[in-house]
CSV table of C-alpha atoms in Angstrom, one decimal:
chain,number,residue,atom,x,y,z
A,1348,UNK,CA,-6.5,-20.4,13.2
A,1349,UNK,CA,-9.9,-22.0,13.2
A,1350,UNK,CA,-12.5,-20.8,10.6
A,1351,UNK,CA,-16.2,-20.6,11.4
A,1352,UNK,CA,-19.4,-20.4,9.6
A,1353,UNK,CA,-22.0,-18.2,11.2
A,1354,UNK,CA,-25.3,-19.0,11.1
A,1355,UNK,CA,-28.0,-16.0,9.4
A,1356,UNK,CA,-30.0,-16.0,12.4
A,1357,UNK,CA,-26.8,-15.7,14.4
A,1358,UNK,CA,-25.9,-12.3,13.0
A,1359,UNK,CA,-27.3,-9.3,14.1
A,1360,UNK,CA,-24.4,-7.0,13.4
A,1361,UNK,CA,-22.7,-8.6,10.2
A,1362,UNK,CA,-24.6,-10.4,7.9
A,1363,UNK,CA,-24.8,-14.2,6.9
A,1364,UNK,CA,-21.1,-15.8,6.3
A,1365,UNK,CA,-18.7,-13.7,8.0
A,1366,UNK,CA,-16.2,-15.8,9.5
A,1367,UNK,CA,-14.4,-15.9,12.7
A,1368,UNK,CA,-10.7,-15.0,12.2
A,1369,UNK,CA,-10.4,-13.3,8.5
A,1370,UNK,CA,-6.7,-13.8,6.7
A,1371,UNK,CA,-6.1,-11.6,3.6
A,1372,UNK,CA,-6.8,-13.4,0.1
A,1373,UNK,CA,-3.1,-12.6,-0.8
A,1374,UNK,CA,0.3,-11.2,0.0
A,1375,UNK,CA,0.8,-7.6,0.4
A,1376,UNK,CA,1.5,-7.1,-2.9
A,1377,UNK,CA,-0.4,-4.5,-4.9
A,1378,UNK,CA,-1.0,-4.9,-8.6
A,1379,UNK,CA,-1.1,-1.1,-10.2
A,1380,UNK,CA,1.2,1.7,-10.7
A,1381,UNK,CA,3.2,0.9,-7.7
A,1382,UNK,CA,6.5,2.3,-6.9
A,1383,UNK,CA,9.4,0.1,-6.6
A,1384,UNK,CA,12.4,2.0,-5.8
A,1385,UNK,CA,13.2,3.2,-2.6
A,1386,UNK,CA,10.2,2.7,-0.9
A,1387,UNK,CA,8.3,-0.4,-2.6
A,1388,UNK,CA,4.4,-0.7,-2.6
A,1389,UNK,CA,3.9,2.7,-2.2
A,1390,UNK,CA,0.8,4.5,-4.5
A,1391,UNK,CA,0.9,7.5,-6.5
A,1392,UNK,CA,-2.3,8.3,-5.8
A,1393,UNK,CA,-1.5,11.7,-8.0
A,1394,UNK,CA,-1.0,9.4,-11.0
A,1395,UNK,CA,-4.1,7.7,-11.1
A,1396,UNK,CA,-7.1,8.1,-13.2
A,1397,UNK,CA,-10.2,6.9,-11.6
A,1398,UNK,CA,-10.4,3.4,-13.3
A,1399,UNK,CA,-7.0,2.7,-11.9
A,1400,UNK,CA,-7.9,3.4,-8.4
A,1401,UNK,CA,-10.8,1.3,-8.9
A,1402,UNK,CA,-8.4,-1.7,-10.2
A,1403,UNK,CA,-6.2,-0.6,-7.4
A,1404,UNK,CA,-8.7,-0.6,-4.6
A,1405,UNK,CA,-10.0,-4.0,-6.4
A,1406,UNK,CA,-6.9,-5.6,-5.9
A,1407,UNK,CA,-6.8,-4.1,-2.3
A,1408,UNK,CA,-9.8,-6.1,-0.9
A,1409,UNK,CA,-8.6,-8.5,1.4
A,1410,UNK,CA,-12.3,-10.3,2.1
A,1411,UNK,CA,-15.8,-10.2,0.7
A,1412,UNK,CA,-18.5,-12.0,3.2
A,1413,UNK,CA,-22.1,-10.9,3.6
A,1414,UNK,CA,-22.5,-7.1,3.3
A,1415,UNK,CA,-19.1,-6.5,4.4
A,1416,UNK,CA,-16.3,-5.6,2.8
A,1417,UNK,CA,-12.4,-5.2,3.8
A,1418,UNK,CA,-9.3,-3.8,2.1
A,1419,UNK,CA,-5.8,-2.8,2.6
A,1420,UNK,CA,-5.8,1.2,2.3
A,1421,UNK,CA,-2.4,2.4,0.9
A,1422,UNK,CA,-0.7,5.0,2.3
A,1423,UNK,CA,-1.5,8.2,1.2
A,1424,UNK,CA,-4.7,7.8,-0.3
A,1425,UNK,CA,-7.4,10.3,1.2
A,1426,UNK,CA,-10.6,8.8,2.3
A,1427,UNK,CA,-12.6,12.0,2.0
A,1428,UNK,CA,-12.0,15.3,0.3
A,1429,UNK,CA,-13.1,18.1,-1.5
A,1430,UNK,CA,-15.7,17.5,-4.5
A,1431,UNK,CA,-14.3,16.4,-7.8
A,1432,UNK,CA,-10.9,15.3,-5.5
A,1433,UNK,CA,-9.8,11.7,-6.4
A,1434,UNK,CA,-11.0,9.7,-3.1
A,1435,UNK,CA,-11.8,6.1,-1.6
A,1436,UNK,CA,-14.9,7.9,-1.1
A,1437,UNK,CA,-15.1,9.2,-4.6
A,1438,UNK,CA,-15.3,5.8,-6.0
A,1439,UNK,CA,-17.3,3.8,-3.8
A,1440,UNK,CA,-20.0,3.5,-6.7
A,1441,UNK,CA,-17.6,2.3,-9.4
A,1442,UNK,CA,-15.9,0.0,-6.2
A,1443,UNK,CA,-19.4,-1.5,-5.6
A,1444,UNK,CA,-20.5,-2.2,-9.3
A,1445,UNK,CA,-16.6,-4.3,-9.7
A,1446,UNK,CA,-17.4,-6.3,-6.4
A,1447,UNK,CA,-20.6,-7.2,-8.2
A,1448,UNK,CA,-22.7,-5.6,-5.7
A,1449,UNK,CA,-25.6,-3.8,-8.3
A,1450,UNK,CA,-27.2,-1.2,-7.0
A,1451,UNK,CA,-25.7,-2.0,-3.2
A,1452,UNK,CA,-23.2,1.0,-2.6
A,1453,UNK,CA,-20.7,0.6,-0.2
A,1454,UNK,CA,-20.5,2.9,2.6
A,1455,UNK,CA,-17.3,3.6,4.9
A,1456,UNK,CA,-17.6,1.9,8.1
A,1457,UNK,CA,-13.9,2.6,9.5
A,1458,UNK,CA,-11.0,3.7,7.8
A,1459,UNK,CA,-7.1,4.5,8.6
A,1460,UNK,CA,-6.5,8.1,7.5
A,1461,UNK,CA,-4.7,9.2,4.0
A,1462,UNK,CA,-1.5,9.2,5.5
A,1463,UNK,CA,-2.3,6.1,7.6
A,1464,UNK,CA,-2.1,2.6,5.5
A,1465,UNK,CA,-4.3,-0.6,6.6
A,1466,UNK,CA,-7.9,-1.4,7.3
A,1467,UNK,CA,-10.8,0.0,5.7
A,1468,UNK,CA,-13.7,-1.4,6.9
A,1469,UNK,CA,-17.2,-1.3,4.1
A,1470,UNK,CA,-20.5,-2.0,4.6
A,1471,UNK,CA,-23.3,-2.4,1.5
A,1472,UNK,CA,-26.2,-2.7,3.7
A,1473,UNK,CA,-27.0,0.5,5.8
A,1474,UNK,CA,-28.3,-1.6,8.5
A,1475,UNK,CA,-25.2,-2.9,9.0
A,1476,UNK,CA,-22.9,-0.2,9.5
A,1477,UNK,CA,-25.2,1.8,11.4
A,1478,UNK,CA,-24.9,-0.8,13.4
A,1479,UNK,CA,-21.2,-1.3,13.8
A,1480,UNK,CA,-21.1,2.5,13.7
A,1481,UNK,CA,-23.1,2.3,17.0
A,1482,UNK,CA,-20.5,-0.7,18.5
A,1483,UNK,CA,-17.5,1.4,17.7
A,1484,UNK,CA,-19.1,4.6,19.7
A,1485,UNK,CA,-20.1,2.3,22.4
A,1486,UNK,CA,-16.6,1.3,22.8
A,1487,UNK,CA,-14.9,4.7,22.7
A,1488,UNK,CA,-17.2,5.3,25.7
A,1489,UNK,CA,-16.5,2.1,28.1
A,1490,UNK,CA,-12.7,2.7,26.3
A,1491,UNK,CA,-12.5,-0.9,25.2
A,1492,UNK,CA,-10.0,-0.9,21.9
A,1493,UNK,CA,-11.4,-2.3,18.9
A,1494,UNK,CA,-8.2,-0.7,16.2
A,1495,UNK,CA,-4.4,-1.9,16.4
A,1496,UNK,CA,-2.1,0.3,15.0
A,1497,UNK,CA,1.6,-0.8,13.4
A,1498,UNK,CA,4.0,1.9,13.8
A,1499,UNK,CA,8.1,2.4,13.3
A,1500,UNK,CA,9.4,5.2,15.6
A,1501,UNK,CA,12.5,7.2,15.2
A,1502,UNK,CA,13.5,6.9,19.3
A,1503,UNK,CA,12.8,4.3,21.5
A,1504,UNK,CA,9.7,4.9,24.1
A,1505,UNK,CA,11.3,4.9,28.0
A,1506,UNK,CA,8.8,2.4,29.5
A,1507,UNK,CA,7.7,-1.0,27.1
A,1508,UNK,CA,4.4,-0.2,27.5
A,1509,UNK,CA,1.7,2.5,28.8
A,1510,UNK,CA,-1.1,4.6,28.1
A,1511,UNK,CA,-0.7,8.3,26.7
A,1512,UNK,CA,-2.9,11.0,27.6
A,1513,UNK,CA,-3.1,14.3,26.2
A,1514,UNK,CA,-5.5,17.2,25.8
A,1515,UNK,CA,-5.7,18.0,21.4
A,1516,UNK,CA,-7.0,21.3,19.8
A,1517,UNK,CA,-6.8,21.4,16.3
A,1518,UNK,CA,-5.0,25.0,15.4
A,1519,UNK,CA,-5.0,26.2,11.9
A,1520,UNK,CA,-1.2,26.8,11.0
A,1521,UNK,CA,0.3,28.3,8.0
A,1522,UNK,CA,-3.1,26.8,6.2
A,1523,UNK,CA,-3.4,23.5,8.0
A,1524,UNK,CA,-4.9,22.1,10.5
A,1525,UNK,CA,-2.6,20.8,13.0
A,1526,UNK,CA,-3.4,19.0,16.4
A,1527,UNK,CA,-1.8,20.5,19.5
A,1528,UNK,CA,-1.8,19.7,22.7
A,1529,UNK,CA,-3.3,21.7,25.6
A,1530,UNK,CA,-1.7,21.7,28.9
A,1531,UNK,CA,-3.5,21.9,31.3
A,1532,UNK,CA,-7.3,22.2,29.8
A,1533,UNK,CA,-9.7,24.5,31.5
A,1534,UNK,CA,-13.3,23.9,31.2
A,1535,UNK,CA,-13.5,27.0,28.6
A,1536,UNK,CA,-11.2,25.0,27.0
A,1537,UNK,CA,-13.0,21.6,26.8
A,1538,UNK,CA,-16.4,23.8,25.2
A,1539,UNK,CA,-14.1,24.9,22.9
A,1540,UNK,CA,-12.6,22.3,20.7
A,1541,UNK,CA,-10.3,20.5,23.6
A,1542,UNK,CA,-11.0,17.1,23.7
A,1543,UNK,CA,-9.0,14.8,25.9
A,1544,UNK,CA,-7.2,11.8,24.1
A,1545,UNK,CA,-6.2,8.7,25.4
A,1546,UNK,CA,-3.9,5.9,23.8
A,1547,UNK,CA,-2.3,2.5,24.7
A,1548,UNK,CA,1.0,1.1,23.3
A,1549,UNK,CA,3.0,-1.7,23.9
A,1550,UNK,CA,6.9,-2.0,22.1
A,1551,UNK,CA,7.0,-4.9,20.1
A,1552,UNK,CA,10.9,-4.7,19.4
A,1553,UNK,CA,13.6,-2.8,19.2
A,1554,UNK,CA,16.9,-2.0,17.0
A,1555,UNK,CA,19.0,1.0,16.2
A,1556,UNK,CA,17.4,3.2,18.3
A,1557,UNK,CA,14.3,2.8,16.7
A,1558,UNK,CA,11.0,0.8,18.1
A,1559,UNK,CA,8.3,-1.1,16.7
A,1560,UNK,CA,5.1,-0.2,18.7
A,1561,UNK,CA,1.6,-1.2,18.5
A,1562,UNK,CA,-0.6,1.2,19.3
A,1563,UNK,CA,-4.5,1.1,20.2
A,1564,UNK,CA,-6.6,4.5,20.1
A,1565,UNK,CA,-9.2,4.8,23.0
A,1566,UNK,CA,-10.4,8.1,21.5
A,1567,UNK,CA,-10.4,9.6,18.3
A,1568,UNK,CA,-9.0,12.7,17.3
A,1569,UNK,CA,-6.8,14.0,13.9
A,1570,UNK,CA,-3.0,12.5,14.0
A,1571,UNK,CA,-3.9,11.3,17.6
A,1572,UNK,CA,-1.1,8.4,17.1
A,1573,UNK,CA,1.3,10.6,15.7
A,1574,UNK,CA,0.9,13.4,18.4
A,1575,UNK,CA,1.1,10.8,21.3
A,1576,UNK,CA,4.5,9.4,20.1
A,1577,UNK,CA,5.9,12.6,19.6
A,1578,UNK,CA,4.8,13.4,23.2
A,1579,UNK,CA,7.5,10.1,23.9
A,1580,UNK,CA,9.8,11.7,21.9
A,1581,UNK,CA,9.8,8.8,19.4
A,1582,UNK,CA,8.1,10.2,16.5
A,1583,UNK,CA,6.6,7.7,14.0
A,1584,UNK,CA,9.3,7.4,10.7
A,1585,UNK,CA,7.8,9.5,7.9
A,1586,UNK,CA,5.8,12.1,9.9
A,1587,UNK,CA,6.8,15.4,8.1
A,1588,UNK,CA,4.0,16.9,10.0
A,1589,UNK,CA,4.6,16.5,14.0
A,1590,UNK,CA,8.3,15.4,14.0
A,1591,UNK,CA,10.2,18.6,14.2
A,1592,UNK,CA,8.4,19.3,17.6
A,1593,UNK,CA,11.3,16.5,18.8
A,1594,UNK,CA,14.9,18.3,19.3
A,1595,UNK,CA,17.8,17.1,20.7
A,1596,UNK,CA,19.7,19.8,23.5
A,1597,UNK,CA,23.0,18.6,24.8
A,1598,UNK,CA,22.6,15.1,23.2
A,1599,UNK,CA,19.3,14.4,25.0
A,1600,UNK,CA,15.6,14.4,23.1
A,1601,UNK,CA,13.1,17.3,24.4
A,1602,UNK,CA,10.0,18.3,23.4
A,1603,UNK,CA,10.0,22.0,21.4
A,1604,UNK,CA,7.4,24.7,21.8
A,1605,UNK,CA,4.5,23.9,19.3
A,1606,UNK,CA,3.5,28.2,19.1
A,1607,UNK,CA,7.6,28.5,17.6
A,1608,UNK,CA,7.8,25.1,15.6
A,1609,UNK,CA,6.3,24.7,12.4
A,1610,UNK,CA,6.2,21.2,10.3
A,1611,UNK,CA,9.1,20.1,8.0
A,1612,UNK,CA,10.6,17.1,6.6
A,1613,UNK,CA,11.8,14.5,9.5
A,1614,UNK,CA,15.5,14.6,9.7
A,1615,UNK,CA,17.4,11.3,10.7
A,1616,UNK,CA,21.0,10.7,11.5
A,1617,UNK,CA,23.2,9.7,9.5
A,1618,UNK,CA,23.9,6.1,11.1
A,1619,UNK,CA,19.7,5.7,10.9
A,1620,UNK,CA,20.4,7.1,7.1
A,1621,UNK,CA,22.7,4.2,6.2
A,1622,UNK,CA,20.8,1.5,8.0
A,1623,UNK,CA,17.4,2.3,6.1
A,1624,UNK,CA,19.8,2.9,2.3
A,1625,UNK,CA,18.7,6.3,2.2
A,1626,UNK,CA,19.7,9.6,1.0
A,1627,UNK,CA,18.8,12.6,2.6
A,1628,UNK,CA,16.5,13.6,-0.3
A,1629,UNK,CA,15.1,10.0,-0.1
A,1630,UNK,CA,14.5,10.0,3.5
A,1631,UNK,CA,12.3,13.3,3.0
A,1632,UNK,CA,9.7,11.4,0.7
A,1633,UNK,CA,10.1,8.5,3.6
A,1634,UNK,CA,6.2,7.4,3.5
A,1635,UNK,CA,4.3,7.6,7.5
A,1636,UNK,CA,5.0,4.1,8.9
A,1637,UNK,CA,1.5,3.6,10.3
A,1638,UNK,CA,-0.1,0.7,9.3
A,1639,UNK,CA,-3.9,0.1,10.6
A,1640,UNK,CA,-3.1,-4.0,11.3
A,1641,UNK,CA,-6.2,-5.4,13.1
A,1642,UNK,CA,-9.6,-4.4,13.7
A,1643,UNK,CA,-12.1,-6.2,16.7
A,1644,UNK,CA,-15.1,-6.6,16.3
A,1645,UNK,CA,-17.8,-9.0,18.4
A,1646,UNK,CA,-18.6,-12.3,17.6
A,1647,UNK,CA,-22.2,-12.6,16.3
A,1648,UNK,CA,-24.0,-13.6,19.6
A,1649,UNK,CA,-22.9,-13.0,23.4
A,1650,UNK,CA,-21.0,-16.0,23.4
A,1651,UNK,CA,-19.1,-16.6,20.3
A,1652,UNK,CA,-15.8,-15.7,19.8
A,1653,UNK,CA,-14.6,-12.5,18.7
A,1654,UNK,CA,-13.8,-11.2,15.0
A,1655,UNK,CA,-10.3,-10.5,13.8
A,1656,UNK,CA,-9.9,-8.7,10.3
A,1657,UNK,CA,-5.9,-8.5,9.6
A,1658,UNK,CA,-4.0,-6.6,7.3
A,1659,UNK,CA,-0.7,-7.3,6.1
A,1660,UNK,CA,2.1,-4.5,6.1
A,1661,UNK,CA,2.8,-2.6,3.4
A,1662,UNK,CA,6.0,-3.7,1.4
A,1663,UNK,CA,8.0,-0.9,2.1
A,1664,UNK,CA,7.2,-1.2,5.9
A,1665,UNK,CA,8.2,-4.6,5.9
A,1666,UNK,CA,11.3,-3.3,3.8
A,1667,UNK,CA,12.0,-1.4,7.0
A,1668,UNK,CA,11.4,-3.8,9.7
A,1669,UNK,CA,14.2,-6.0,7.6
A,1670,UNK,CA,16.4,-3.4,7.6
A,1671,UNK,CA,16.2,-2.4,11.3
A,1672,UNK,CA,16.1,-6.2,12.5
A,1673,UNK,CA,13.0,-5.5,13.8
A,1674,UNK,CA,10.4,-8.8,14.0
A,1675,UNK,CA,7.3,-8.6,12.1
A,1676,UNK,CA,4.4,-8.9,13.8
């Protein structure tokens, strides 16, 4: 696709240089202590010292234009946490000072979650990402989609495409937080912690009763992706957190009570087992296949063309789509 230059005065929102449709520098590969075998690409963010992340996060970064910065999240790594925890956030200094940025730190604009992989969207100049901070509000109110998720479900969706609605309370279980849904909402409800949650997906393809699904948040809420499929009864491969709330009754899927179901490894069947080469044990570490893929953002003026940051899938995820003849997208 077509590559622009902006012009500075043209950009209001993103700073000088940013172009119009933004491929990675490279493949998917990750240079790092990556983990080959069975699920290739993935990080063990556990292993790390914080240089390493840096290095890792360095070799992450898919473009550098203006103050704006993107990478490739992998899975698993926590954007926030608690002080002196190993973070994207925790390194954002060390981050800037690699990318040659002095005393410009990089903020978080938009990020995937830990368990989420895919688009992280930074910002060096506070202007900026106040700015697309405002944007990304603005279109959670008109519910225009600006994120498009990747994911692999366990269960094919009934219709090929739709919108998912739900009502989400976050409920602390056994020592996590967990988002449950609320049917029907009251208005006590709503001034208490209910928020309404709305999602689109389309299926992409299909094979051995699994799906590959985009999906595109209108709201935001914790797991919001992974509690909507799981309200399909096609919950996302590698969600050990949401998955057990889909059982199967006299060969058909139903959804389980959430107060009398708590979270545990996703089980597959055996013919899924042998079609993804995995053991049992294996398919218990089986990472979240939830790839943040595209972000939207405007074009610099009212009438230029639209902005596209991409994000290749993660090795392993691509490993999978292989596997389940599934096309990539």
């Amino acid at each position: 696709m077509r590559t622009s230059r902006m012009r500075d005065e043209g950009l209001p929102y993103f700073g000088p240089g940013l172009g119009h449709h933004l491929q990675p520098r490279g493949s998917s590969k990750q240079s790092g202590p990556l983990r080959d075998q069975p699920f290739p690409g993935l990080l063990q963010s556990e292993n790390l010292s914080r240089e390493e992340l840096v290095d890792v996060l360095r070799a992450a970064v898919l473009d550098q234009k203006g103050p704006l910065v993107t990478l490739n999240k992998p899975q698993g790594l926590p954007v926030t946490g608690k002080p002196g925890e190993l973070t994207l956030l925790s390194v954002l200094p060390e981050l800037s000072q690699s990318l040659g940025l002095g005393e410009q730190e990089l903020q978080v604009v938009q990020a995937s979650g830990k368990e989420t992989s895919g688009l992280v969207l930074l910002s060096s100049c506070p202007q900026t990402a106040s700015r697309l901070q405002k944007f990304f509000s603005h279109s959670r109110r008109t519910q225009k989609p600006t994120a498009t998720y990747c994911a692999v479900t366990d269960g094919i969706p009934a219709t090929t495409e739709g919108k998912i609605q739900a009502a989400l309370k976050l409920d602390h279980i056994d020592g996590v937080n967990l988002a449950v849904p609320v049917e029907p909402p009251s208005r006590k409800d709503i001034l208490e912690g209910v928020k309404r949650t709305l999602s689109h997906f389309r299926v992409i393809a299909t094979g051995f009763g699994c799906a590959l699904v985009q999906l595109q948040p209108l709201t935001v809420f914790p797991s919001q992706l992974q509690v909507h499929m799981v309200l399909q009864l096609c919950p996302v491969l590698g969600d050990h957190t949401y998955s057990a709330h889909v059982g199967t009754v006299l060969g058909q899927r139903v959804l389980l009570p959430t107060e009398s179901t708590k979270p545990r490894k996703q089980v597959l069947d055996e013919a899924l087992l042998r079609h993804l080469r995995l053991t049992p044990s294996q398919a218990a570490q089986l990472p979240l296949h939830l790839h943040l893929h595209c972000l939207h953002l405007p074009g610099a003026r009212p009438t230029a063309a639209p902005i596209e940051f991409l994000a290749p899938l993660p090795p392993y995820f691509s490993r999978t789509l292989q596997y389940l003849g599934l096309r990539q997208p």
